[in-house]
mmCIF file of C-alpha atoms in Angstrom:
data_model
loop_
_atom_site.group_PDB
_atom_site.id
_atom_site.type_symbol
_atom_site.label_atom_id
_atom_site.label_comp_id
_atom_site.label_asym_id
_atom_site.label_seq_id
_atom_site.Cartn_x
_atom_site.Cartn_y
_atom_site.Cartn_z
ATOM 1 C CA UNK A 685 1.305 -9.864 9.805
ATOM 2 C CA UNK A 686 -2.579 -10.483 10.123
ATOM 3 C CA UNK A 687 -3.939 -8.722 6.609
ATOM 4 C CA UNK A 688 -4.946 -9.620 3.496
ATOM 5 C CA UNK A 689 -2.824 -7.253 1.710
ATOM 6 C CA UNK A 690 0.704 -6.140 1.803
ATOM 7 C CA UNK A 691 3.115 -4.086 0.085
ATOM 8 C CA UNK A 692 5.641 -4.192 2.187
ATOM 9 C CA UNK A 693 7.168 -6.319 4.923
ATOM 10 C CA UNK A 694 10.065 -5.811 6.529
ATOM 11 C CA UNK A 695 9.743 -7.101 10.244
ATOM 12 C CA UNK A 696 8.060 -10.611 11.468
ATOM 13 C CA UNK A 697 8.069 -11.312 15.176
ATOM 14 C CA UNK A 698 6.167 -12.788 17.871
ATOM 15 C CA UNK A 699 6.034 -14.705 21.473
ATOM 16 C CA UNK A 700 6.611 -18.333 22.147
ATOM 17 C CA UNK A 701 6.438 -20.860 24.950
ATOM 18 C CA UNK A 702 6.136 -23.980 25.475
ATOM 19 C CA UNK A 703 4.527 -26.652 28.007
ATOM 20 C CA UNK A 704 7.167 -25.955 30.588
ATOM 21 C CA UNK A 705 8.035 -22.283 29.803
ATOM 22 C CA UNK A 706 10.185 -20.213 27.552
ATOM 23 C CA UNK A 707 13.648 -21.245 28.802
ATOM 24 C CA UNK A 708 13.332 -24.438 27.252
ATOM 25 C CA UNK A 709 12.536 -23.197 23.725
ATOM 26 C CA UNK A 710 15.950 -23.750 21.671
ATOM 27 C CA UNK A 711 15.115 -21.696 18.757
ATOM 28 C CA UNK A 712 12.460 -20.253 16.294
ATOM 29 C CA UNK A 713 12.531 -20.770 12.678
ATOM 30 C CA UNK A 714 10.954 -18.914 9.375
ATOM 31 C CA UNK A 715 9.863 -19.872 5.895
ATOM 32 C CA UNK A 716 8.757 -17.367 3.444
ATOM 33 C CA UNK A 717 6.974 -19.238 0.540
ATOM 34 C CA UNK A 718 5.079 -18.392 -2.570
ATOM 35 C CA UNK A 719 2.325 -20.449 -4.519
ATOM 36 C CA UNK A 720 -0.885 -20.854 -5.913
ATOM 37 C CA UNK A 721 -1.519 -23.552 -3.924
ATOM 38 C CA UNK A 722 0.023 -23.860 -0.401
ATOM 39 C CA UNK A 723 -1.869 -27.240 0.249
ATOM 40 C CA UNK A 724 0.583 -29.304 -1.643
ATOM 41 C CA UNK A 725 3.664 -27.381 0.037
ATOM 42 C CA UNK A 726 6.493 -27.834 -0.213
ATOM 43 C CA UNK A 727 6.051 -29.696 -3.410
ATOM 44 C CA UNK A 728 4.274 -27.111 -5.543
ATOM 45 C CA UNK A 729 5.851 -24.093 -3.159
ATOM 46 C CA UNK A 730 8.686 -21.829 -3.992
ATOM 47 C CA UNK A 731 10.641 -20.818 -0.892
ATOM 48 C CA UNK A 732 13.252 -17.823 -0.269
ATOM 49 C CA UNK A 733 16.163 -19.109 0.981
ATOM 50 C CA UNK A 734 16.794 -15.984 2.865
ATOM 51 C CA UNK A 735 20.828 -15.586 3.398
ATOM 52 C CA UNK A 736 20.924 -16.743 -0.317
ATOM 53 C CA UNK A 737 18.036 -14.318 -1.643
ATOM 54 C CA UNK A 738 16.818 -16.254 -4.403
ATOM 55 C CA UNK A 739 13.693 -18.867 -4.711
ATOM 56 C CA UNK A 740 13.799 -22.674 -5.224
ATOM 57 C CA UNK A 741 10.972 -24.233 -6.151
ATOM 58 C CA UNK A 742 9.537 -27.661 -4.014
ATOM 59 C CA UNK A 743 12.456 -27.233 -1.439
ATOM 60 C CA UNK A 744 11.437 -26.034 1.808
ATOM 61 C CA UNK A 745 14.331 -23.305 2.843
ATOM 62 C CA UNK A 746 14.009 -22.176 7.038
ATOM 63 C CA UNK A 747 16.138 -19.205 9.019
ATOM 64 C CA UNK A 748 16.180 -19.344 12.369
ATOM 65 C CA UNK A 749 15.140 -16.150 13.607
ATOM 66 C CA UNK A 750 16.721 -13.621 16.939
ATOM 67 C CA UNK A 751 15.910 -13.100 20.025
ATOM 68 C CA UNK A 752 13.714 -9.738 20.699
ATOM 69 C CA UNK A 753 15.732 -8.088 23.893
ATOM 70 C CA UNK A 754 15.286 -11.262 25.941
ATOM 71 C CA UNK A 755 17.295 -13.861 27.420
ATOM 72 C CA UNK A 756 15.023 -16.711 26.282
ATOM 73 C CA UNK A 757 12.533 -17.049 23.412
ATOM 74 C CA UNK A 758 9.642 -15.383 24.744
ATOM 75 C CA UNK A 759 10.427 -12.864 22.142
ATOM 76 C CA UNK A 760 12.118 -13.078 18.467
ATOM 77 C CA UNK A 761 12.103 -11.642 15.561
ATOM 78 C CA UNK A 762 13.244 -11.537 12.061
ATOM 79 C CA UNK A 763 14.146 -8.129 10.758
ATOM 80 C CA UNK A 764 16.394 -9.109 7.565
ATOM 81 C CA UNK A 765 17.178 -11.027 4.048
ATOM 82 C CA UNK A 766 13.476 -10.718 3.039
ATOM 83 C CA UNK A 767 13.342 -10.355 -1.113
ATOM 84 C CA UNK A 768 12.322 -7.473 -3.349
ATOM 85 C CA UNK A 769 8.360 -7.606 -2.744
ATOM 86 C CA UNK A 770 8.277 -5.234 -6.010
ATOM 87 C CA UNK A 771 8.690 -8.346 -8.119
ATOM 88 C CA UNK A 772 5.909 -10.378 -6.139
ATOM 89 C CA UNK A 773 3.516 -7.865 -7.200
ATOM 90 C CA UNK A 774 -0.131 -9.901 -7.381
ATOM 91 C CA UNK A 775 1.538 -12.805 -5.604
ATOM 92 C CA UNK A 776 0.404 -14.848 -2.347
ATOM 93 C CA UNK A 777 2.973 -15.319 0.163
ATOM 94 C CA UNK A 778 2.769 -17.478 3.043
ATOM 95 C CA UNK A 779 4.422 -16.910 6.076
ATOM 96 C CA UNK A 780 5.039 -20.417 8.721
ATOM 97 C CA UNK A 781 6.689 -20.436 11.815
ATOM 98 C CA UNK A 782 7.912 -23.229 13.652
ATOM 99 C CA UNK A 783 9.418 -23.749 17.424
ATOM 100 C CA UNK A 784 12.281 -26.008 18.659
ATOM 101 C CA UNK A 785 12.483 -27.307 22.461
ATOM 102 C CA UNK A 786 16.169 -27.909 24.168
ATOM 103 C CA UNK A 787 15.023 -31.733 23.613
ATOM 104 C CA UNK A 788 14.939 -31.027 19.945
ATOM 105 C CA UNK A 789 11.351 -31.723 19.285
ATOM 106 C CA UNK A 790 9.676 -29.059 17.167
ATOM 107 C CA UNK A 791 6.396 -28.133 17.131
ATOM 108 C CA UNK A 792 3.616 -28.235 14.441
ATOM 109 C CA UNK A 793 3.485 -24.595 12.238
ATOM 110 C CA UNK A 794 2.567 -22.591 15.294
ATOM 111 C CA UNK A 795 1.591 -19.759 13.022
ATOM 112 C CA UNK A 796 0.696 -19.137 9.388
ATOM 113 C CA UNK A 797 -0.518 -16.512 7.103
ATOM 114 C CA UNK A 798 -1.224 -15.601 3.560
ATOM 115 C CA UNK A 799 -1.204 -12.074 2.104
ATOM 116 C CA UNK A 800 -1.190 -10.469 -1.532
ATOM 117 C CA UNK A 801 1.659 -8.844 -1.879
ATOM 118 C CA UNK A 802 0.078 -5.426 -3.591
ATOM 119 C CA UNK A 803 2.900 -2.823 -4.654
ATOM 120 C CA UNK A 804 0.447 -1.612 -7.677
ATOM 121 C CA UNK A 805 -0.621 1.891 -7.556
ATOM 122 C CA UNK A 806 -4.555 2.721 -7.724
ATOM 123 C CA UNK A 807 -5.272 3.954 -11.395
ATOM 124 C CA UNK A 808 -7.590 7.181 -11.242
ATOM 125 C CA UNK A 809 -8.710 9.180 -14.045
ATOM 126 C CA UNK A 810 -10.480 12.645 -14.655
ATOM 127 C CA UNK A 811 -13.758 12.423 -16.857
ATOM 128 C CA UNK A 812 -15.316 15.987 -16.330
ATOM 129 C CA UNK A 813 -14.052 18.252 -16.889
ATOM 130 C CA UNK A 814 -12.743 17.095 -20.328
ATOM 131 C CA UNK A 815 -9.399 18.100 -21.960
ATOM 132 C CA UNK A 816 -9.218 21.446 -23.111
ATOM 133 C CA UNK A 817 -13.164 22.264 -22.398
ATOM 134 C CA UNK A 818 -14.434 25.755 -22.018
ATOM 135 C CA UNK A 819 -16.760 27.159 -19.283
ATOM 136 C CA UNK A 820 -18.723 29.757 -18.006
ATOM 137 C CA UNK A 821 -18.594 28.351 -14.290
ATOM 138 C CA UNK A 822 -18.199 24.778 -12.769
ATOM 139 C CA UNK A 823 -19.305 23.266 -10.094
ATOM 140 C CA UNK A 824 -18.410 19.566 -10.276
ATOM 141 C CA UNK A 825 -15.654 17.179 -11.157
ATOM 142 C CA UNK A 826 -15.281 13.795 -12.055
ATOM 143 C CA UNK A 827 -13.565 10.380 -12.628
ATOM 144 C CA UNK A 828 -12.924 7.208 -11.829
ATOM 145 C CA UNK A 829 -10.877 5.680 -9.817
ATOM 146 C CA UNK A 830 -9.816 1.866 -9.951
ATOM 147 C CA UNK A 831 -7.527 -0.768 -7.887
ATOM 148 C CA UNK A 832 -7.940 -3.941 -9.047
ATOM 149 C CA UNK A 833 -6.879 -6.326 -8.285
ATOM 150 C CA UNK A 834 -5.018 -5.042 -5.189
ATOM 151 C CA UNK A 835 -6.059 -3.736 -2.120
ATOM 152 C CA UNK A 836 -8.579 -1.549 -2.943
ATOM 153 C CA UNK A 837 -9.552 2.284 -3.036
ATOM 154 C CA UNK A 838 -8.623 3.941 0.170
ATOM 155 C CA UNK A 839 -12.171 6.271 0.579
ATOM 156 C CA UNK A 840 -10.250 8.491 2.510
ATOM 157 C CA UNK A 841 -7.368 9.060 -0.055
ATOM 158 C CA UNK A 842 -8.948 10.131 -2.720
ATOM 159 C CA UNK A 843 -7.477 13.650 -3.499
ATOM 160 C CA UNK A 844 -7.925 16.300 -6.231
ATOM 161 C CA UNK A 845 -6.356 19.488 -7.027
ATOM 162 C CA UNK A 846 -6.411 22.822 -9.223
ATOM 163 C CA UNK A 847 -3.765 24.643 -10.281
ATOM 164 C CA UNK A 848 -4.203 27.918 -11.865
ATOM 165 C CA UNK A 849 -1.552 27.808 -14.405
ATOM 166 C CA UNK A 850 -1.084 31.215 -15.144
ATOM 167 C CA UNK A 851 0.523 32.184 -12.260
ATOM 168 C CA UNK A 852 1.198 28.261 -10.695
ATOM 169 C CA UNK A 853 -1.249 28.776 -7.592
ATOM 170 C CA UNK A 854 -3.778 26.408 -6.447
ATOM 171 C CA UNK A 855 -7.403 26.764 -5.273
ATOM 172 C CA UNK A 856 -7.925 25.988 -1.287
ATOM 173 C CA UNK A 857 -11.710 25.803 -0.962
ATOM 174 C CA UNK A 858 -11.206 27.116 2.617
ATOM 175 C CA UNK A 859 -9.605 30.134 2.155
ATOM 176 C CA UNK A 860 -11.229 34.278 1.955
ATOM 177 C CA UNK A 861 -13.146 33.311 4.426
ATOM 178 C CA UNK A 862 -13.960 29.524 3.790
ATOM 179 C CA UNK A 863 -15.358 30.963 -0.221
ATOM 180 C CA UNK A 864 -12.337 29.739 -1.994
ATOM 181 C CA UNK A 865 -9.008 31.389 -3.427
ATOM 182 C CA UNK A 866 -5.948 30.669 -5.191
ATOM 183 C CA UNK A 867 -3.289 30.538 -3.046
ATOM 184 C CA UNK A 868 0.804 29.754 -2.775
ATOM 185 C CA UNK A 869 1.164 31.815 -6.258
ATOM 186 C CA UNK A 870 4.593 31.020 -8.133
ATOM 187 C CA UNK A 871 4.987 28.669 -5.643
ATOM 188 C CA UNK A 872 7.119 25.296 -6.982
ATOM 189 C CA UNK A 873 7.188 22.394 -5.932
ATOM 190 C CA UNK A 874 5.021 19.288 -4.551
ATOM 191 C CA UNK A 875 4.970 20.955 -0.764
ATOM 192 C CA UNK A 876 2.988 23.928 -2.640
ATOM 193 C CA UNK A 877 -0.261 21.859 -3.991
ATOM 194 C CA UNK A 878 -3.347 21.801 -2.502
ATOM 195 C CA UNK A 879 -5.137 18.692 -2.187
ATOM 196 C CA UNK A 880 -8.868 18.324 -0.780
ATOM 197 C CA UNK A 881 -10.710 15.213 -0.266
ATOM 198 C CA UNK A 882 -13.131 13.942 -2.920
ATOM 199 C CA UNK A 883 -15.864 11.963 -2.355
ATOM 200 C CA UNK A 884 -15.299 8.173 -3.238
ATOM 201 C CA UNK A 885 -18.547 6.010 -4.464
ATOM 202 C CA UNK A 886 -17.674 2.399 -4.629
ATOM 203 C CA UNK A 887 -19.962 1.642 -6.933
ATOM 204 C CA UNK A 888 -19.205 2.534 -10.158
ATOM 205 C CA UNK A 889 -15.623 3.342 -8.795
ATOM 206 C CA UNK A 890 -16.168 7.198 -9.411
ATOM 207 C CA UNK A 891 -15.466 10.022 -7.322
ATOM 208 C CA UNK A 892 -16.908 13.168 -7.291
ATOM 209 C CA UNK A 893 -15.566 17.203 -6.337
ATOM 210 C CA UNK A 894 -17.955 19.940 -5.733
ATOM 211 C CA UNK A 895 -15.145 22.264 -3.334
ATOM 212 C CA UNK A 896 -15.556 24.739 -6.398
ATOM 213 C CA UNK A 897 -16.621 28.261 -6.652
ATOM 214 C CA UNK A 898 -15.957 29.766 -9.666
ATOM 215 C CA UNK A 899 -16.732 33.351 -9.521
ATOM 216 C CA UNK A 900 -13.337 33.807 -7.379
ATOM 217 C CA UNK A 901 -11.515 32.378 -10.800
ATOM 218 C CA UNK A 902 -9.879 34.557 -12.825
ATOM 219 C CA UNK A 903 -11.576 34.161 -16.604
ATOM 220 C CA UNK A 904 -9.792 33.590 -19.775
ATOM 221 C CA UNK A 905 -7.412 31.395 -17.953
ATOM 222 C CA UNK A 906 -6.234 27.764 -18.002
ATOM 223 C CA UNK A 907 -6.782 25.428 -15.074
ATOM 224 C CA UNK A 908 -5.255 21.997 -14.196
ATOM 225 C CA UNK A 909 -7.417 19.367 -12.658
ATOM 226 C CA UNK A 910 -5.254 16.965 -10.994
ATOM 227 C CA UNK A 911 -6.687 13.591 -9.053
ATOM 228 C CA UNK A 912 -4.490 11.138 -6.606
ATOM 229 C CA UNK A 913 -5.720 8.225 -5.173
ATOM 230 C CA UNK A 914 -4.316 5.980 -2.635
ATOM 231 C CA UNK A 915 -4.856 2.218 -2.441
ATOM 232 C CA UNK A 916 -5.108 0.660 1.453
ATOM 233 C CA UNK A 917 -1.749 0.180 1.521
ATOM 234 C CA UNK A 918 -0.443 3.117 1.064
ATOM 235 C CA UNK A 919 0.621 3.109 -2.830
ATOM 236 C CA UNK A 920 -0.142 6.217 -4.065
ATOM 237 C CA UNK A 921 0.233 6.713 -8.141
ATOM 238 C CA UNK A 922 1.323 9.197 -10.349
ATOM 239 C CA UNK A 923 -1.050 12.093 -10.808
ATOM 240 C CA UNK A 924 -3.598 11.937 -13.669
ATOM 241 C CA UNK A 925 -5.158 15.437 -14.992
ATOM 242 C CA UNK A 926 -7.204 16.898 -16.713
ATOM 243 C CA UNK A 927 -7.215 20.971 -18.764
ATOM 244 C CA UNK A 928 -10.101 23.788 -17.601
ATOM 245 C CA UNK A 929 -10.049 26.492 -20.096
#
């Protein structure tokens, strides 16, 4: 991995050679270590131990990893033992690979990389319309959205829905026509909501919704504003919402 952020990882490979070509490469080898500072490694380092999936602090712990569907080591990998990244949440990881010739000499790191290990979800609230408000007609909503620290807001993943609750349907501001209607009535289920893309403003951290027409909702009727935001890597959070009455 080349990213500042991850919240998963299940799958390190690579190439290799060396001065006189891959055949004489004996083997590859991993460590997987966490700190808050990697200069003093191994001494201030906690590394996984892989086959015995715990950490041991100032110890440095190595696997040597497979071959990737070749003969030599042109290609490995390491596709297994990595630990439960849900309890690293917030935590740098470093990643160091080394090489080992036939004639035993190993090489220098020949790669590194840190990451955040972000499993968090982004935390996204609706402002306006408030709880249990009362209106003629509407034609904005409102929050905020937050994801720090983590990854940060995906712009693209900000999503709201409205559910009509009477009758469980949900507003599509492209349908009649591209005018808006409720659609999927007494539908259940999360394959039946209706989510359209907000606009995200970094600053401030707010989005903002103005898909709404409200002369094609029914009146005296209660509506459900529901928001979901996505951070960058892909953790998406429980749904936050809001009452229209």
């Amino acid at each position: 991995p080349r990213v500042d952020y991850l919240k998963t990882l299940a799958l390190i490979n690579g190439t290799a050679t060396d001065g006189l070509g891959d055949i004489n490469i004996s083997n590859i080898q991993l460590a997987l270590s966490t700190s808050a500072n990697f200069a003093n490694c191994p001494a201030e380092c906690s590394y996984w131990t892989w086959a015995g999936s715990t950490w041991t602090y100032g110890s440095e712990h190595r696997i040597t990893a497979t071959k990737d569907g070749t003969a030599d080591w042109s290609k490995w990998k390491q596709d297994a033992n990595f630990p439960a990244w849900s309890a690293l949440n917030g935590k740098k990881v470093q990643v160091q690979v080394w090489g080992i010739d036939t004639a035993g000499n190993e090489t220098a790191v020949i790669y590194k990389t840190t990451f955040t290990v972000d499993t968090s979800n982004a935390v996204s609230t609706v402002t306006f319309p408030v709880n249990s408000a009362a209106f003629s007609s509407l034609t904005l909503a409102s929050g905020t959205v937050t994801d720090s620290p983590g990854s940060g807001v995906d712009p693209a993943n900000v999503k709201v829905a409205i559910a009509k609750e009477s009758d469980s349907s949900y507003w599509d501001p492209t349908a009649a026509g591209g005018v808006g209607a409720f659609v999927n009535s007494g539908c259940s289920g999360s394959a039946c909501v209706v989510w359209s893309t907000a606009a995200y403003y970094v600053a401030g951290s707010s989005w903002g919704y103005t898909q709404l027409n409200t002369a094609n909702f029914t009146d005296d009727r209660s509506y459900r504003v529901m928001v979901r935001a996505a951070d960058n890597v892909g953790n998406v959070p429980v749904i936050t919402d809001a009452d229209i009455d």
